[in-house]
Tab-separated table of C-alpha atoms in Angstrom:
chain	number	residue	atom	x	y	z
A	204	GLN	CA	6.157	87.934	166.395
A	205	VAL	CA	3.568	90.535	167.293
A	206	GLN	CA	3.480	94.089	166.028
A	207	LEU	CA	1.603	96.809	167.879
A	208	VAL	CA	0.465	100.165	166.541
A	209	GLU	CA	-1.000	102.856	168.748
A	210	SER	CA	-3.124	105.810	167.690
A	211	GLY	CA	-5.264	108.523	169.228
A	212	GLY	CA	-2.755	110.630	171.110
A	213	GLY	CA	-2.619	114.387	170.937
A	214	LEU	CA	-3.004	117.640	172.794
A	215	VAL	CA	-5.950	118.076	175.132
A	216	GLN	CA	-6.900	120.613	177.755
A	217	PRO	CA	-7.097	119.676	181.435
A	218	GLY	CA	-10.399	117.980	182.150
A	219	GLY	CA	-10.682	116.724	178.603
A	220	SER	CA	-10.801	113.220	177.208
A	221	LEU	CA	-8.910	111.108	174.723
A	222	ARG	CA	-9.278	107.565	173.486
A	223	LEU	CA	-6.209	105.597	172.494
A	224	SER	CA	-6.329	102.547	170.266
A	225	CYS	CA	-3.872	99.712	169.860
A	226	VAL	CA	-4.072	97.140	167.116
A	227	ALA	CA	-1.924	94.040	167.038
A	228	SER	CA	-0.845	92.086	163.991
A	229	GLY	CA	1.260	89.024	163.393
A	230	SER	CA	0.886	86.058	165.755
A	231	ILE	CA	-2.189	87.473	167.459
A	232	PHE	CA	-3.507	84.054	168.466
A	233	SER	CA	-0.662	83.811	170.968
A	234	ILE	CA	-1.636	87.027	172.765
A	235	ASN	CA	-3.020	86.505	176.267
A	236	ALA	CA	-2.827	90.041	177.641
A	237	MET	CA	-2.796	93.554	176.228
A	238	GLY	CA	-2.677	96.936	177.803
A	239	TRP	CA	-1.016	100.272	178.281
A	240	TYR	CA	1.980	101.791	179.976
A	241	ARG	CA	3.152	105.370	180.003
A	242	GLN	CA	6.410	107.197	180.492
A	243	ALA	CA	6.709	110.840	181.398
A	244	PRO	CA	9.971	112.760	180.910
A	245	GLY	CA	12.463	111.847	183.582
A	246	LYS	CA	10.263	109.116	185.026
A	247	GLU	CA	10.113	105.355	184.776
A	248	ARG	CA	7.601	103.612	182.580
A	249	GLU	CA	4.509	102.717	184.592
A	250	LEU	CA	1.453	100.550	184.153
A	251	VAL	CA	-1.742	102.342	183.197
A	252	ALA	CA	-4.129	99.488	182.435
A	253	MET	CA	-3.951	95.835	181.410
A	254	ILE	CA	-6.435	93.183	180.368
A	255	HIS	CA	-5.406	89.629	181.216
A	256	GLY	CA	-7.091	86.681	179.587
A	257	ILE	CA	-7.939	88.802	176.573
A	258	THR	CA	-8.658	85.811	174.382
A	259	THR	CA	-11.680	84.769	176.394
A	260	ASN	CA	-15.124	86.305	176.421
A	261	TYR	CA	-15.354	85.701	180.151
A	262	GLY	CA	-12.945	85.341	182.998
A	263	SER	CA	-10.653	88.130	181.854
A	264	THR	CA	-9.271	90.432	184.511
A	265	ILE	CA	-8.429	94.096	184.365
A	266	ASN	CA	-5.647	95.748	186.282
A	267	ILE	CA	-5.743	99.528	186.702
A	268	PRO	CA	-3.580	101.299	189.284
A	269	ASP	CA	-5.117	103.677	191.789
A	270	SER	CA	-3.388	106.634	190.149
A	271	VAL	CA	-5.789	106.493	187.184
A	272	LYS	CA	-8.636	104.352	188.489
A	273	GLY	CA	-11.985	106.051	188.016
A	274	ARG	CA	-10.654	108.193	185.172
A	275	PHE	CA	-9.175	105.637	182.762
A	276	THR	CA	-10.977	102.646	181.305
A	277	ILE	CA	-9.530	99.834	179.240
A	278	SER	CA	-11.627	97.778	176.887
A	279	ARG	CA	-11.137	95.496	173.955
A	280	GLY	CA	-12.669	95.460	170.551
A	281	ASN	CA	-14.639	92.593	169.102
A	282	ALA	CA	-11.412	91.217	167.707
A	283	ARG	CA	-8.874	89.902	170.168
A	284	ASN	CA	-6.167	92.106	168.694
A	285	LEU	CA	-7.672	95.505	169.534
A	286	VAL	CA	-7.693	97.380	172.825
A	287	TYR	CA	-8.782	100.863	173.740
A	288	LEU	CA	-7.833	103.202	176.552
A	289	GLN	CA	-10.501	105.774	177.365
A	290	MET	CA	-8.999	108.617	179.363
A	291	ASN	CA	-11.317	111.106	181.043
A	292	SER	CA	-10.746	114.054	183.363
A	293	LEU	CA	-7.187	114.341	182.106
A	294	LYS	CA	-4.640	116.186	184.209
A	295	PRO	CA	-1.334	117.793	183.257
A	296	GLU	CA	0.432	114.994	185.126
A	297	ASP	CA	-1.044	112.518	182.655
A	298	THR	CA	1.260	113.976	180.023
A	299	ALA	CA	3.459	111.154	178.757
A	300	VAL	CA	4.193	108.832	175.901
A	301	TYR	CA	1.671	106.009	176.067
A	302	TYR	CA	2.822	102.581	174.959
A	303	CYS	CA	0.779	99.557	174.067
A	304	LYS	CA	2.089	96.264	175.422
A	305	ALA	CA	1.129	92.688	174.620
A	306	TYR	CA	2.071	89.418	176.253
A	307	ALA	CA	2.230	86.427	173.955
A	308	GLY	CA	3.464	83.166	175.385
A	309	ARG	CA	6.893	83.718	176.883
A	310	TYR	CA	7.382	87.036	175.121
A	311	ASP	CA	6.217	90.593	175.477
A	312	TYR	CA	5.979	93.251	172.812
A	313	TRP	CA	5.846	97.043	172.763
A	314	GLY	CA	4.411	99.547	170.368
A	315	GLN	CA	6.236	102.690	169.322
A	316	GLY	CA	4.173	104.887	171.611
A	317	THR	CA	1.845	107.830	171.152
A	318	GLN	CA	2.281	111.217	172.783
A	319	VAL	CA	-0.437	112.544	175.069
A	320	THR	CA	-0.068	116.140	176.198
A	321	VAL	CA	-2.466	117.695	178.675
A	322	SER	CA	-2.063	121.431	178.724
A	323	SER	CA	-4.058	124.618	178.548
C-alpha cells in the first residue's frame, strides 16, 4: 500500500506561480513512477506531468503534455518518495483539483487532491 499526500495548492492571480508537493508513504520502494493529474469542474481528469523510472538517478523520463509544457515543471526530491510540480504563468484555465498519482508494481494510487484556483 502507498499513501499520497499533496500540499501547496491555493488561490493565485493569473500569471502567478505555485509549487505543489506530494509525499508518499508506505511501500515506497515499490514505486516506479509518480506525477500529477488534474480535474476541472465538468471535465475529465487529465495528465499534467509524470516521472517514470523515479527510483533511478539516471534514465528516468518525464512526460508533460503540450497544454502545460513550458509552464509546468516536475521534479523529485532527494528521496524517491517526494515529487514537486512547479507551475508558472498560471492561467484561469489551470483552475482544478490537482491529484498526485503513483504507480507501484501492478497498482496505482491517488492522493486526495489539492485545489488550485487561478483568479484575479
